[in-house]
mmCIF file with all atom_site columns, C-alpha atoms in Angstrom:
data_model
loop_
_atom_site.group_PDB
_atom_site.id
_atom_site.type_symbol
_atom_site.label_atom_id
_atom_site.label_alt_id
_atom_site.label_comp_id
_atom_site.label_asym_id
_atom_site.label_entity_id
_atom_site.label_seq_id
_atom_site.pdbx_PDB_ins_code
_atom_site.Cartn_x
_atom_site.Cartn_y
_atom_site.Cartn_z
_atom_site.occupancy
_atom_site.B_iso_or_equiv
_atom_site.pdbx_formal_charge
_atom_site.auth_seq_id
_atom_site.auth_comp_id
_atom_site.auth_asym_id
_atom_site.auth_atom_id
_atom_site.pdbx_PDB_model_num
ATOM 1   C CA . UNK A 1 1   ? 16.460 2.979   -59.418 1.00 0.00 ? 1   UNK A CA 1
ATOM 2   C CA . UNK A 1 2   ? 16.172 5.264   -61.328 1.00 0.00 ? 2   UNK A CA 1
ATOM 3   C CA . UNK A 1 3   ? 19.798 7.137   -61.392 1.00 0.00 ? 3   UNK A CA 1
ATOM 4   C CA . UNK A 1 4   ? 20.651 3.443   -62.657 1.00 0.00 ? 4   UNK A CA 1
ATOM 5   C CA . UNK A 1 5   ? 20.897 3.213   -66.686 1.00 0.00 ? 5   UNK A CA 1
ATOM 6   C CA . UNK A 1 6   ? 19.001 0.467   -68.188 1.00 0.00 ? 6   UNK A CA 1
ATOM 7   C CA . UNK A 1 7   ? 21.895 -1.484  -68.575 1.00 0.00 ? 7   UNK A CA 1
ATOM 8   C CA . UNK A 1 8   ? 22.828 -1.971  -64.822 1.00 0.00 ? 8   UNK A CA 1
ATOM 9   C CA . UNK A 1 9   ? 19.277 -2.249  -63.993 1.00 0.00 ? 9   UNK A CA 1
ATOM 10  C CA . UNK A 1 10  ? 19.325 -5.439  -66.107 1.00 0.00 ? 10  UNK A CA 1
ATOM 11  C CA . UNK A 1 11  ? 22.445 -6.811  -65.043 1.00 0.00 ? 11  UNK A CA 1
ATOM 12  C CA . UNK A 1 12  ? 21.436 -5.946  -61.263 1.00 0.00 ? 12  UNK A CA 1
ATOM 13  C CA . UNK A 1 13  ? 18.376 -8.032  -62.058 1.00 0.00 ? 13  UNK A CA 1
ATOM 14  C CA . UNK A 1 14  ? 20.134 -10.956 -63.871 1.00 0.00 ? 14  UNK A CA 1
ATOM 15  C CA . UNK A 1 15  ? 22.073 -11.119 -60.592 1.00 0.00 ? 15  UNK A CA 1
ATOM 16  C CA . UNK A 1 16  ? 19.553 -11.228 -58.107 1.00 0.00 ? 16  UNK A CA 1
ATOM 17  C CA . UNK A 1 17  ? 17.649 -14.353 -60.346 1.00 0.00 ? 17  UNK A CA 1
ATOM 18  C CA . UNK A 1 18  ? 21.417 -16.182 -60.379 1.00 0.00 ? 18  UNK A CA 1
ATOM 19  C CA . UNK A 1 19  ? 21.431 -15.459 -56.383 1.00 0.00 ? 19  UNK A CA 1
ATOM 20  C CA . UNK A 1 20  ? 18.414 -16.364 -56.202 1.00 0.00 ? 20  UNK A CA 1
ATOM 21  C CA . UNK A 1 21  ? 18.766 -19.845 -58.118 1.00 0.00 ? 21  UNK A CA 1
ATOM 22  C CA . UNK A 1 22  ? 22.154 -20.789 -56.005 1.00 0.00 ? 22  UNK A CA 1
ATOM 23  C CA . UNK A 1 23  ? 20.499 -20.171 -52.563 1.00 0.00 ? 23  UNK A CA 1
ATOM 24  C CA . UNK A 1 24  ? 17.365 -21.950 -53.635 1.00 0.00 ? 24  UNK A CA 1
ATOM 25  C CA . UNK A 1 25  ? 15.131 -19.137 -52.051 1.00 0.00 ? 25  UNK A CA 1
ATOM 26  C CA . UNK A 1 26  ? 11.645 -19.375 -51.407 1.00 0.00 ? 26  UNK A CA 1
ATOM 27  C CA . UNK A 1 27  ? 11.262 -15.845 -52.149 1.00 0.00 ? 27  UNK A CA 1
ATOM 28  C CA . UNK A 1 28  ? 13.390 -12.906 -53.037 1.00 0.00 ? 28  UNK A CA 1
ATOM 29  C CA . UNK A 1 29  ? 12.800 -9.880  -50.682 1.00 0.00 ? 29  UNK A CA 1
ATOM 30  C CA . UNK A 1 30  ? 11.838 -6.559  -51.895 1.00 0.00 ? 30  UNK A CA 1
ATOM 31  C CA . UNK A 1 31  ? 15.602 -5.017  -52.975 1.00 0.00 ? 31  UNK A CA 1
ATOM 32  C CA . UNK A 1 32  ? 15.726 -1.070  -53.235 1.00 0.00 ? 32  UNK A CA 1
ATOM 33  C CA . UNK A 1 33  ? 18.451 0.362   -54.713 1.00 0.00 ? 33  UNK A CA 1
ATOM 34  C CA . UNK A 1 34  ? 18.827 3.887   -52.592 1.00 0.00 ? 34  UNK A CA 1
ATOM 35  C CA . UNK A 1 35  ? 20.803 6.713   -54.443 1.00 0.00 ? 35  UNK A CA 1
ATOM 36  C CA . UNK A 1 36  ? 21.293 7.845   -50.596 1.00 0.00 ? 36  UNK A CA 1
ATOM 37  C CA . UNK A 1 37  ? 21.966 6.603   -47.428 1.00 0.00 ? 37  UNK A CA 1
ATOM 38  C CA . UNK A 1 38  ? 18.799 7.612   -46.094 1.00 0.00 ? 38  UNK A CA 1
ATOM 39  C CA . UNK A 1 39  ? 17.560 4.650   -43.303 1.00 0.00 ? 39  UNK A CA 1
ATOM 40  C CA . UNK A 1 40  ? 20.846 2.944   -43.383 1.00 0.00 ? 40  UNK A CA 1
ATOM 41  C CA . UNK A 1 41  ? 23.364 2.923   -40.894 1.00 0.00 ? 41  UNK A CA 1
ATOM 42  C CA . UNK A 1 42  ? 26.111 0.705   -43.274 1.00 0.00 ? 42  UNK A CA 1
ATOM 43  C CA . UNK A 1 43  ? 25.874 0.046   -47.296 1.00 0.00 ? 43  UNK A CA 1
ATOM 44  C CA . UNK A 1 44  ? 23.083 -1.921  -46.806 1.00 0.00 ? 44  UNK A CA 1
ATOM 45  C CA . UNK A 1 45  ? 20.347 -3.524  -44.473 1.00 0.00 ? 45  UNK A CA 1
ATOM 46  C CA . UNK A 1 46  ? 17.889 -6.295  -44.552 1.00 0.00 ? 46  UNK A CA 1
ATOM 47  C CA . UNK A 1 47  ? 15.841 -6.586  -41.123 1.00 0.00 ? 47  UNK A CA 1
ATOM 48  C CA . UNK A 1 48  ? 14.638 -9.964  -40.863 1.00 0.00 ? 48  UNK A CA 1
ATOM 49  C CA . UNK A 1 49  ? 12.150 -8.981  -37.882 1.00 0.00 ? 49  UNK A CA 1
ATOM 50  C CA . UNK A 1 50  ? 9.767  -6.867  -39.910 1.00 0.00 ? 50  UNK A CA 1
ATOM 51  C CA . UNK A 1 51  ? 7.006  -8.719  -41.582 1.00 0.00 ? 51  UNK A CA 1
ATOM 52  C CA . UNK A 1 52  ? 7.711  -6.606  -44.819 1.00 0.00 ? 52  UNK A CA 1
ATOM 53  C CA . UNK A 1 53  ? 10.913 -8.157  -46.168 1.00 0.00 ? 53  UNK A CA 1
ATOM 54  C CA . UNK A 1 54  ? 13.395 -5.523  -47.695 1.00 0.00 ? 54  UNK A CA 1
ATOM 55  C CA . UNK A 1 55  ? 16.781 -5.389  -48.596 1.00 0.00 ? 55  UNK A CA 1
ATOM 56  C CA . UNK A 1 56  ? 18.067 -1.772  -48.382 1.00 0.00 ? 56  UNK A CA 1
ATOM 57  C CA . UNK A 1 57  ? 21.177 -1.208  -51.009 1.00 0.00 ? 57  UNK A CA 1
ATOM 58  C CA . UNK A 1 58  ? 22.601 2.325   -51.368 1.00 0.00 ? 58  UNK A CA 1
ATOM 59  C CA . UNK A 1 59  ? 24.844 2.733   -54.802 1.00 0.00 ? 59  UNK A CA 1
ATOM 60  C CA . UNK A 1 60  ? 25.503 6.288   -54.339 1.00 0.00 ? 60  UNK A CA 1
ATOM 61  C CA . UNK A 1 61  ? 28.802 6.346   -55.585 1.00 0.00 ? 61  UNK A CA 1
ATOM 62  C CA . UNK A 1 62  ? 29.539 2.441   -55.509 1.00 0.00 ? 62  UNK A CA 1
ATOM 63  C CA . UNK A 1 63  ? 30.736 0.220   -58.434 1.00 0.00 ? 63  UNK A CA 1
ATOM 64  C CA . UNK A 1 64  ? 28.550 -1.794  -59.767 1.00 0.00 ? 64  UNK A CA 1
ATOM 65  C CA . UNK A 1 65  ? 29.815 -4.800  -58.635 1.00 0.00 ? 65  UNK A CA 1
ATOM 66  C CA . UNK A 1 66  ? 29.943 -3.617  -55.332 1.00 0.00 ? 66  UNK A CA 1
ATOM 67  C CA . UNK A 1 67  ? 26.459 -2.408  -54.884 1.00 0.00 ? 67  UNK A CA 1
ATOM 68  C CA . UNK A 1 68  ? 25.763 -6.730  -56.830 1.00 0.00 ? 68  UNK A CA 1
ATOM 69  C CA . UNK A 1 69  ? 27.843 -8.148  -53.458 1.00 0.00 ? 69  UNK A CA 1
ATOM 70  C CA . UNK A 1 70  ? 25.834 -5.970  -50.821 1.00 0.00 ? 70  UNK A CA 1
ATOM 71  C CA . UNK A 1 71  ? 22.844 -7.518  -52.088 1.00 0.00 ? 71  UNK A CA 1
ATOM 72  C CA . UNK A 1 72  ? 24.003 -10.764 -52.437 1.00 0.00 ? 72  UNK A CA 1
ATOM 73  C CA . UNK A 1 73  ? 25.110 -10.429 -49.248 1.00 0.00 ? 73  UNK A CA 1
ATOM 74  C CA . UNK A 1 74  ? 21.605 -9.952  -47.775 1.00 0.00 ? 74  UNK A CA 1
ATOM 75  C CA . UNK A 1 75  ? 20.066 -12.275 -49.583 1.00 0.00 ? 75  UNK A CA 1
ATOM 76  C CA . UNK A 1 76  ? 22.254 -14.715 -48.236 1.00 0.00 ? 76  UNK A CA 1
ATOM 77  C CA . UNK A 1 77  ? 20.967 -13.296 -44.441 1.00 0.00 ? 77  UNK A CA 1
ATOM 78  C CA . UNK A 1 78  ? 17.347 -13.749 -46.302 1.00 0.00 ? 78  UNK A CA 1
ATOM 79  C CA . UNK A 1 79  ? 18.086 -17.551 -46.858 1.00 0.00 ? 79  UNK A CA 1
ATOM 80  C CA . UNK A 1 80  ? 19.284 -17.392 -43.608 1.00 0.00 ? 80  UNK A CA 1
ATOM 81  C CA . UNK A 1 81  ? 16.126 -16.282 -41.990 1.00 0.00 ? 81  UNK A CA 1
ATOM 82  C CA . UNK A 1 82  ? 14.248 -19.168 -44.424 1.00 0.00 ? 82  UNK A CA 1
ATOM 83  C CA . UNK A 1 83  ? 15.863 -22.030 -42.855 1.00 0.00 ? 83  UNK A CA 1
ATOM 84  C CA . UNK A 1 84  ? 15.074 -20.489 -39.234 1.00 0.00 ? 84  UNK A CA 1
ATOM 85  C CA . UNK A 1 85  ? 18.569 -19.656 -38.242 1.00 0.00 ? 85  UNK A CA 1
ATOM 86  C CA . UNK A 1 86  ? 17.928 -16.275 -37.465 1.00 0.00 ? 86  UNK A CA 1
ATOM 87  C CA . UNK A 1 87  ? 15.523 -16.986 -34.546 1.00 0.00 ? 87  UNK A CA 1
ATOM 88  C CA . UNK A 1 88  ? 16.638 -16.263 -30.744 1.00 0.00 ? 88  UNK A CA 1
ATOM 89  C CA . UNK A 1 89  ? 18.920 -13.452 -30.401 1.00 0.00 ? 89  UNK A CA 1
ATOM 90  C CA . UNK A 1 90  ? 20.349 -11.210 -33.045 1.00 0.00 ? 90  UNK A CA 1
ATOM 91  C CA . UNK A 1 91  ? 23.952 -12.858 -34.335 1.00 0.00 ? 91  UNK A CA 1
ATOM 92  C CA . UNK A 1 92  ? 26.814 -10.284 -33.832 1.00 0.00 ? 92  UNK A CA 1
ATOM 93  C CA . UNK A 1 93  ? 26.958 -7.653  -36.833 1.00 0.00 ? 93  UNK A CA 1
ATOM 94  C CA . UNK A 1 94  ? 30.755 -8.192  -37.155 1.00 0.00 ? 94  UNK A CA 1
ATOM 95  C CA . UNK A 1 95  ? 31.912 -11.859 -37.198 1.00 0.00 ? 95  UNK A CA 1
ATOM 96  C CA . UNK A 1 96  ? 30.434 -14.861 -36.049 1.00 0.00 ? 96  UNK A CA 1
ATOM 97  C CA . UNK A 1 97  ? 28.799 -17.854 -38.428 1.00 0.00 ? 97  UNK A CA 1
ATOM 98  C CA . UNK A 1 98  ? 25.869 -15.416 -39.646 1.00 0.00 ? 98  UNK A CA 1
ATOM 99  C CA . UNK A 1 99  ? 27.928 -12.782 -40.779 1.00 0.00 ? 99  UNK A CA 1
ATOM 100 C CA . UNK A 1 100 ? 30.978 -14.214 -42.065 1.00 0.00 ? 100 UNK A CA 1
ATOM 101 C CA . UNK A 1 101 ? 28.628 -17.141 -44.191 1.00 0.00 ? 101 UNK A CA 1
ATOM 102 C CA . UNK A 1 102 ? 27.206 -13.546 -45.476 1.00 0.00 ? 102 UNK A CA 1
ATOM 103 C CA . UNK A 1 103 ? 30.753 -12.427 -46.668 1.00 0.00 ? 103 UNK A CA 1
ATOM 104 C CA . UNK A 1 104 ? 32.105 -15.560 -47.814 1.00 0.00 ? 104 UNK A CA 1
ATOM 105 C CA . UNK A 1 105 ? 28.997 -16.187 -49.878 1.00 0.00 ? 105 UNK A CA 1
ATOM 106 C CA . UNK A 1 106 ? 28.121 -12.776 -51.741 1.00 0.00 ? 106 UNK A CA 1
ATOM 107 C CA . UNK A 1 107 ? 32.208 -12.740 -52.830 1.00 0.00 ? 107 UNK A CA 1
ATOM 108 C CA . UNK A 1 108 ? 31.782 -16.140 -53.799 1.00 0.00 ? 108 UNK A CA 1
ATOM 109 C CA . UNK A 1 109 ? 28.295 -15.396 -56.131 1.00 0.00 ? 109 UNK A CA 1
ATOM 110 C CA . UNK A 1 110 ? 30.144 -12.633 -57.169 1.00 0.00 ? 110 UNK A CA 1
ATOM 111 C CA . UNK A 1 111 ? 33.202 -14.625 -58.796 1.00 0.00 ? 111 UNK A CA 1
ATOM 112 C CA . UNK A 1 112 ? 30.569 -17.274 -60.230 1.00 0.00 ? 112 UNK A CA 1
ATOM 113 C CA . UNK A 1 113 ? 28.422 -14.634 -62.024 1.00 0.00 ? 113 UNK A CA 1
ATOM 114 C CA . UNK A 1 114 ? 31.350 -13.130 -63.469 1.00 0.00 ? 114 UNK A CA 1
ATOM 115 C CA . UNK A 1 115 ? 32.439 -15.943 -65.565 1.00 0.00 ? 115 UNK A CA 1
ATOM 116 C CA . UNK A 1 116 ? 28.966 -15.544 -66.845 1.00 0.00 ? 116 UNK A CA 1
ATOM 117 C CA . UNK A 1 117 ? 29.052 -11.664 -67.598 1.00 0.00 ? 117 UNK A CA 1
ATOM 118 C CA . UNK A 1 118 ? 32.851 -10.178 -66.800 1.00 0.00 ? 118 UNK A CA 1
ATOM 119 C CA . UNK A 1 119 ? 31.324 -6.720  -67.905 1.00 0.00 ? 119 UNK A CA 1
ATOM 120 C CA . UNK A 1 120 ? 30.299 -6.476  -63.974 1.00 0.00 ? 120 UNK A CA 1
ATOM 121 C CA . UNK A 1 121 ? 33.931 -5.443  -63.351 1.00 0.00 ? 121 UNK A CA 1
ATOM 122 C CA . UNK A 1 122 ? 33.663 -2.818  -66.340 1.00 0.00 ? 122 UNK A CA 1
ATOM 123 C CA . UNK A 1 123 ? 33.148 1.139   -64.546 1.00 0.00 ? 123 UNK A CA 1
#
């Protein structure tokens, strides 16, 4: 993370605890913020089949609060996974229940957490 200033490290990290709170996760993945798409196919990955939990994010050239509603987004898939719902075969990567609880849910953390620092819009 480091091509991130201090100040959208800690507002990155801020948002991941808040995310963390409103899904009531067990645990929070690994998150790496890429500068590069390197190993992702999209914005951003989490592969619930690997015993090592990540959450791939690139922010190479991505707002802030854009890069904050990819992971959101994942973590969502993460809670997910928790409550078993990812077991059998893989959900549909466009549409469906999985993916469009994803969507709804990262724009919705999004809109919360900006009542509670509107500087997330600010780039």
């Amino acid at each position: 993370m480091s091509f991130l200033d201090d100040d959208k490290k800690e507002k990155l990290k801020g948002f991941i605890r808040f995310v963390k709170e409103q899904l009531e996760l067990k645990s929070v993945p690994k998150i790496a913020i890429q500068n590069n798409r390197d190993g992702l196919k999209t914005t951003a990955n989490y592969d619930y089949t690997k015993d090592k939990k990540v959450i791939k994010v690139c922010a190479k050239n991505r707002a802030l609060v854009d890069v904050m509603r990819s992971i959101a987004h994942e973590m969502v898939h993460h809670k997910q996974y928790e409550q078993g719902r990812l077991n059998g075969p893989k959900p549909p990567d466009i549409g469906g229940d999985i993916e469009d609880e994803a969507n709804a849910k990262a724009g919705q953390y999004i809109k919360l957490y900006s009542k509670k620092d509107p500087s997330i819009y600010e780039e």
